[in-house]
Short mmCIF file of C-alpha atoms and ligand atoms in Angstrom, two decimals:
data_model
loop_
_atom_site.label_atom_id
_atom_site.label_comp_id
_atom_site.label_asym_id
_atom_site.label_seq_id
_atom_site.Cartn_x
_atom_site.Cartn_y
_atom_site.Cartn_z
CA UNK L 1 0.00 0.00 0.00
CA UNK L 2 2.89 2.62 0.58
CA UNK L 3 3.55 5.53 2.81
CA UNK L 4 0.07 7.46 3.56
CA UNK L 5 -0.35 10.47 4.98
CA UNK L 6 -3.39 12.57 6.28
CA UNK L 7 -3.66 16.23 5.43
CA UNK L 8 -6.75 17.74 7.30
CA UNK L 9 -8.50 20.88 7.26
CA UNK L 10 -11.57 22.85 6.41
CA UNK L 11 -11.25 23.39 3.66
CA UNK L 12 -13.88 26.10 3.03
CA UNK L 13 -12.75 26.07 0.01
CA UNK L 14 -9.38 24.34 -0.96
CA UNK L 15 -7.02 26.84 -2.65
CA UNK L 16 -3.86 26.56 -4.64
CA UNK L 17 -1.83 26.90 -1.52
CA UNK L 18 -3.57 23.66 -0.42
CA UNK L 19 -3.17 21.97 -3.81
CA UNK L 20 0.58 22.76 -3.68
CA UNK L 21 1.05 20.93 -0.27
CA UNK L 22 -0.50 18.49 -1.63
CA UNK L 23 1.71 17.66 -4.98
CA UNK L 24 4.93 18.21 -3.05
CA UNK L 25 3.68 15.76 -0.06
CA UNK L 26 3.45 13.15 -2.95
CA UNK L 27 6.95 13.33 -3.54
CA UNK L 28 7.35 12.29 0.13
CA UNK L 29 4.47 10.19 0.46
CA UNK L 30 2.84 7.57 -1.94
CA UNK L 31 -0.75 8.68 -1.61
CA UNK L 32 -2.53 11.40 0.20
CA UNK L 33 -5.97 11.68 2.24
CA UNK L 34 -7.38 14.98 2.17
CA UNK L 35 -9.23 15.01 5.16
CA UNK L 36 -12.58 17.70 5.51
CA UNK L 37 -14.17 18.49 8.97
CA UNK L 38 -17.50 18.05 9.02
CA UNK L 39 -17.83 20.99 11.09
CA UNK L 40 -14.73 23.26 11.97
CA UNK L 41 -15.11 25.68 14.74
CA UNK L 42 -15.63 28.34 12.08
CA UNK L 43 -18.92 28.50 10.56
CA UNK L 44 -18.02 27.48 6.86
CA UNK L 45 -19.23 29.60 3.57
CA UNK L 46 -19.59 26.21 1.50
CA UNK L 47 -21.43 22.88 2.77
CA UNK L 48 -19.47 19.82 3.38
CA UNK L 49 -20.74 18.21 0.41
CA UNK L 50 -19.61 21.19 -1.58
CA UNK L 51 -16.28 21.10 -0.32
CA UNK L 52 -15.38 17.74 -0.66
CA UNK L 53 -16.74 17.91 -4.63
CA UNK L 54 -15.04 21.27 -4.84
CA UNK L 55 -11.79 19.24 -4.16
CA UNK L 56 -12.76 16.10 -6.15
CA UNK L 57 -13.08 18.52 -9.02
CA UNK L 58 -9.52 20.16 -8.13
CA UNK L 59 -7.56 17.45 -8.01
CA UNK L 60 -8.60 15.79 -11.22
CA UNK L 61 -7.65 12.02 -11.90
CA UNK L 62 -4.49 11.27 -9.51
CA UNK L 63 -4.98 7.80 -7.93
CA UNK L 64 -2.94 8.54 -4.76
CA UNK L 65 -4.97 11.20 -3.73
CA UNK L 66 -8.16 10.40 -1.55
CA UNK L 67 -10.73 12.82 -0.31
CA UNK L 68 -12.43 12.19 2.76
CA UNK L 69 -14.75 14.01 5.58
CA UNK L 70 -14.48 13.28 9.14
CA UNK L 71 -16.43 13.92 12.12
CA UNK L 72 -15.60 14.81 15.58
CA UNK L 73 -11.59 14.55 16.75
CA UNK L 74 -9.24 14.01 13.91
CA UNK L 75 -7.08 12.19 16.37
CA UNK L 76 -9.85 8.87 16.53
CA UNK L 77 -10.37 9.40 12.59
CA UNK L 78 -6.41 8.91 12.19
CA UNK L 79 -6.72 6.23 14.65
CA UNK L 80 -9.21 4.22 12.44
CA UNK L 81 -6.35 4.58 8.94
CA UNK L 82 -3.18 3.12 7.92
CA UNK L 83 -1.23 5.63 8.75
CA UNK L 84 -0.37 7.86 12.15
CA UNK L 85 1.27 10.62 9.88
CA UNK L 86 -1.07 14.31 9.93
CA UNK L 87 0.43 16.75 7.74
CA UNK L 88 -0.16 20.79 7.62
CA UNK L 89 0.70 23.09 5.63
CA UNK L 90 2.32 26.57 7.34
CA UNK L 91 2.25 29.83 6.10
CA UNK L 92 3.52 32.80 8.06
CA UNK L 93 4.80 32.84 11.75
CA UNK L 94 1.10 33.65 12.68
CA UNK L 95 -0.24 30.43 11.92
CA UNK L 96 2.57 28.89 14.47
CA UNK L 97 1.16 29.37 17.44
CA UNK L 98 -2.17 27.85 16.22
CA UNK L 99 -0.35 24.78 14.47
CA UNK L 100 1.64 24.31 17.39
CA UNK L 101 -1.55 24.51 20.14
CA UNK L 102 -3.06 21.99 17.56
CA UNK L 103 -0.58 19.79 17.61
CA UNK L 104 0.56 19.48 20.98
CA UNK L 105 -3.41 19.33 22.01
CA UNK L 106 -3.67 16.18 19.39
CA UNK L 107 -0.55 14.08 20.75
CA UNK L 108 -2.01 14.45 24.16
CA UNK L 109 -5.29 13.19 22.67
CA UNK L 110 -2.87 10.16 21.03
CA UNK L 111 0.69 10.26 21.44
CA UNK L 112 0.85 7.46 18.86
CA UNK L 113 -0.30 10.47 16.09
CA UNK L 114 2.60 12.63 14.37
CA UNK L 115 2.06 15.94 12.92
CA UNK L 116 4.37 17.09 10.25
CA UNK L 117 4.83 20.50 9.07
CA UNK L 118 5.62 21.75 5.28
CA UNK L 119 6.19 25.48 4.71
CA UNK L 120 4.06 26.64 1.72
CA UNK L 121 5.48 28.23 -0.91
CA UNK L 122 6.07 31.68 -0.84
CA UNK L 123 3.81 32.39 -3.74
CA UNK L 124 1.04 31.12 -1.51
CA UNK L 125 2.40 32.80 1.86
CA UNK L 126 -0.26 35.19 2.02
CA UNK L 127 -3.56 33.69 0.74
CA UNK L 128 -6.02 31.83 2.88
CA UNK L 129 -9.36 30.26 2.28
CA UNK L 130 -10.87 33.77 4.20
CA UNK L 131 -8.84 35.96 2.96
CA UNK L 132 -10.03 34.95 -0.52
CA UNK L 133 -13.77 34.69 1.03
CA UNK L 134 -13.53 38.03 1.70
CA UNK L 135 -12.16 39.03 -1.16
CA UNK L 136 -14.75 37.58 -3.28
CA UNK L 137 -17.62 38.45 -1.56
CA UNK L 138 -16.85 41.86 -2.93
CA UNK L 139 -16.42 40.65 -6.15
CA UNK L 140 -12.50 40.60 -6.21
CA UNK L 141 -10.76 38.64 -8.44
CA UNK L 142 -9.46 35.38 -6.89
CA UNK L 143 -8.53 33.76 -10.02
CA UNK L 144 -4.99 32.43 -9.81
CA UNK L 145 -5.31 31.58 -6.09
CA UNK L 146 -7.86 29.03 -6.20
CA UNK L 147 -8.47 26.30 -9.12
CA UNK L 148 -10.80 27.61 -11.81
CA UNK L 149 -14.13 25.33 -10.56
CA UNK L 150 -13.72 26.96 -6.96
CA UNK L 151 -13.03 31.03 -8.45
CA UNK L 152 -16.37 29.89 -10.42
CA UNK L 153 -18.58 28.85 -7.58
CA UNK L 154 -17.18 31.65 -5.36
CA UNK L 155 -19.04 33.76 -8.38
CA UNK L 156 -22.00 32.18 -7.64
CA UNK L 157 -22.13 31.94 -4.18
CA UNK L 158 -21.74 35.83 -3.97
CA UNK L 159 -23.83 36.55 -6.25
CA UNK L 160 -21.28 37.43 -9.21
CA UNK L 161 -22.72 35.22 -12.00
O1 PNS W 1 -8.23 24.30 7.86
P1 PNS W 1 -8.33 24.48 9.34
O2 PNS W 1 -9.63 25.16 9.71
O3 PNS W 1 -7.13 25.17 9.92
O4 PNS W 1 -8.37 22.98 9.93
C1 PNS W 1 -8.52 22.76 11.30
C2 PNS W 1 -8.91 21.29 11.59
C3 PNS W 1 -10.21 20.97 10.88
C4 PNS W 1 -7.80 20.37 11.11
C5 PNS W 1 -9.08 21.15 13.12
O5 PNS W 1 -9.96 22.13 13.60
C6 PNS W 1 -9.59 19.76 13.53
O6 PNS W 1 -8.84 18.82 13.51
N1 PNS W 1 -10.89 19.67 13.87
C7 PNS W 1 -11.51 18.45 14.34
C8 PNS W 1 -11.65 18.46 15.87
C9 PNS W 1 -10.30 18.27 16.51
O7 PNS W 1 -9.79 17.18 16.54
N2 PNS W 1 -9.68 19.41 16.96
C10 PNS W 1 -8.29 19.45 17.40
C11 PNS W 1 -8.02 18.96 18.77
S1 PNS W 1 -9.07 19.60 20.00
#
């Protein structure tokens, strides 16, 4: 089966930033689960059903990437999979302290769960799923930040098509 690997998140919606952690952990890792919370402590813009099939759409064909949703602690949905490996992306220093509260909060939960860290590229440094939300609800352009299908239902969502 390989090396797996679990990257969780919102998701609300996936952006280019997220599909970039996601090619260059397959060059680690010989598949992928993108993991969606059913319900993250912010109160999310798109359904879960719309963000998983906003991701399914994103990633195209690629066999050794899986998209998944999970409920409650991501700690006993990692427990149930092959793998103890959780991987997040990091952007600037601000998301550290999160990350790290996250992290250390999830190995007490199960200190048989690692979370690795990959530092996003700097062409993604300073996007974000909200910042883009935002953005669009005004009718800014996002294109270029997030894959065409998501920059399209951000239109309609808002109002913009
Ligand atoms: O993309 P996000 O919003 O930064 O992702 C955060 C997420 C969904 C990975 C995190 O909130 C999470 O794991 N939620 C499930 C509940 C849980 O296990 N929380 C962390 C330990 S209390």
């Amino acid at each position: 089966m390989g090396k797996m690997v679990i990257y969780p998140g919102s998701f609300d919606p996936i952006t280019n930033g997220h599909l970039s952690i996601v090619r260059r952990a397959l060059t680690m890792f010989d598949s992928i689960t993108i993991a969606v919370a059913s319900k993250p402590m912010k109160k999310t813009l798109f359904t879960l059903d719309e963000r998983v099939d906003l991701i399914q759409e994103s990633i195209k064909n690629d066999d050794r990437i899986f998209v998944d949703s999970f409920n409650g602690l991501l700690v006993d949905y990692v427990d149930g999979k092959k793998t103890n490996i959780v991987l997040r992306g990091m952007r600037a220093l601000s998301d550290f302290e999160y990350e790290f509260q996250m992290s250390l909060m999830n190995r007490k939960l199960n200190k048989n769960i690692q979370t690795i860290f990959m530092m996003t590229d700097y062409k993604w440094l300073y996007t974000s799923s909200t910042i883009i939300k935002e953005a669009a609800s005004y009718g800014g352009a996002v294109g270029g930040l997030v894959p065409d299908v998501v920059c399209q239902k951000l239109k309609e969502k808002f109002g913009f098509q």
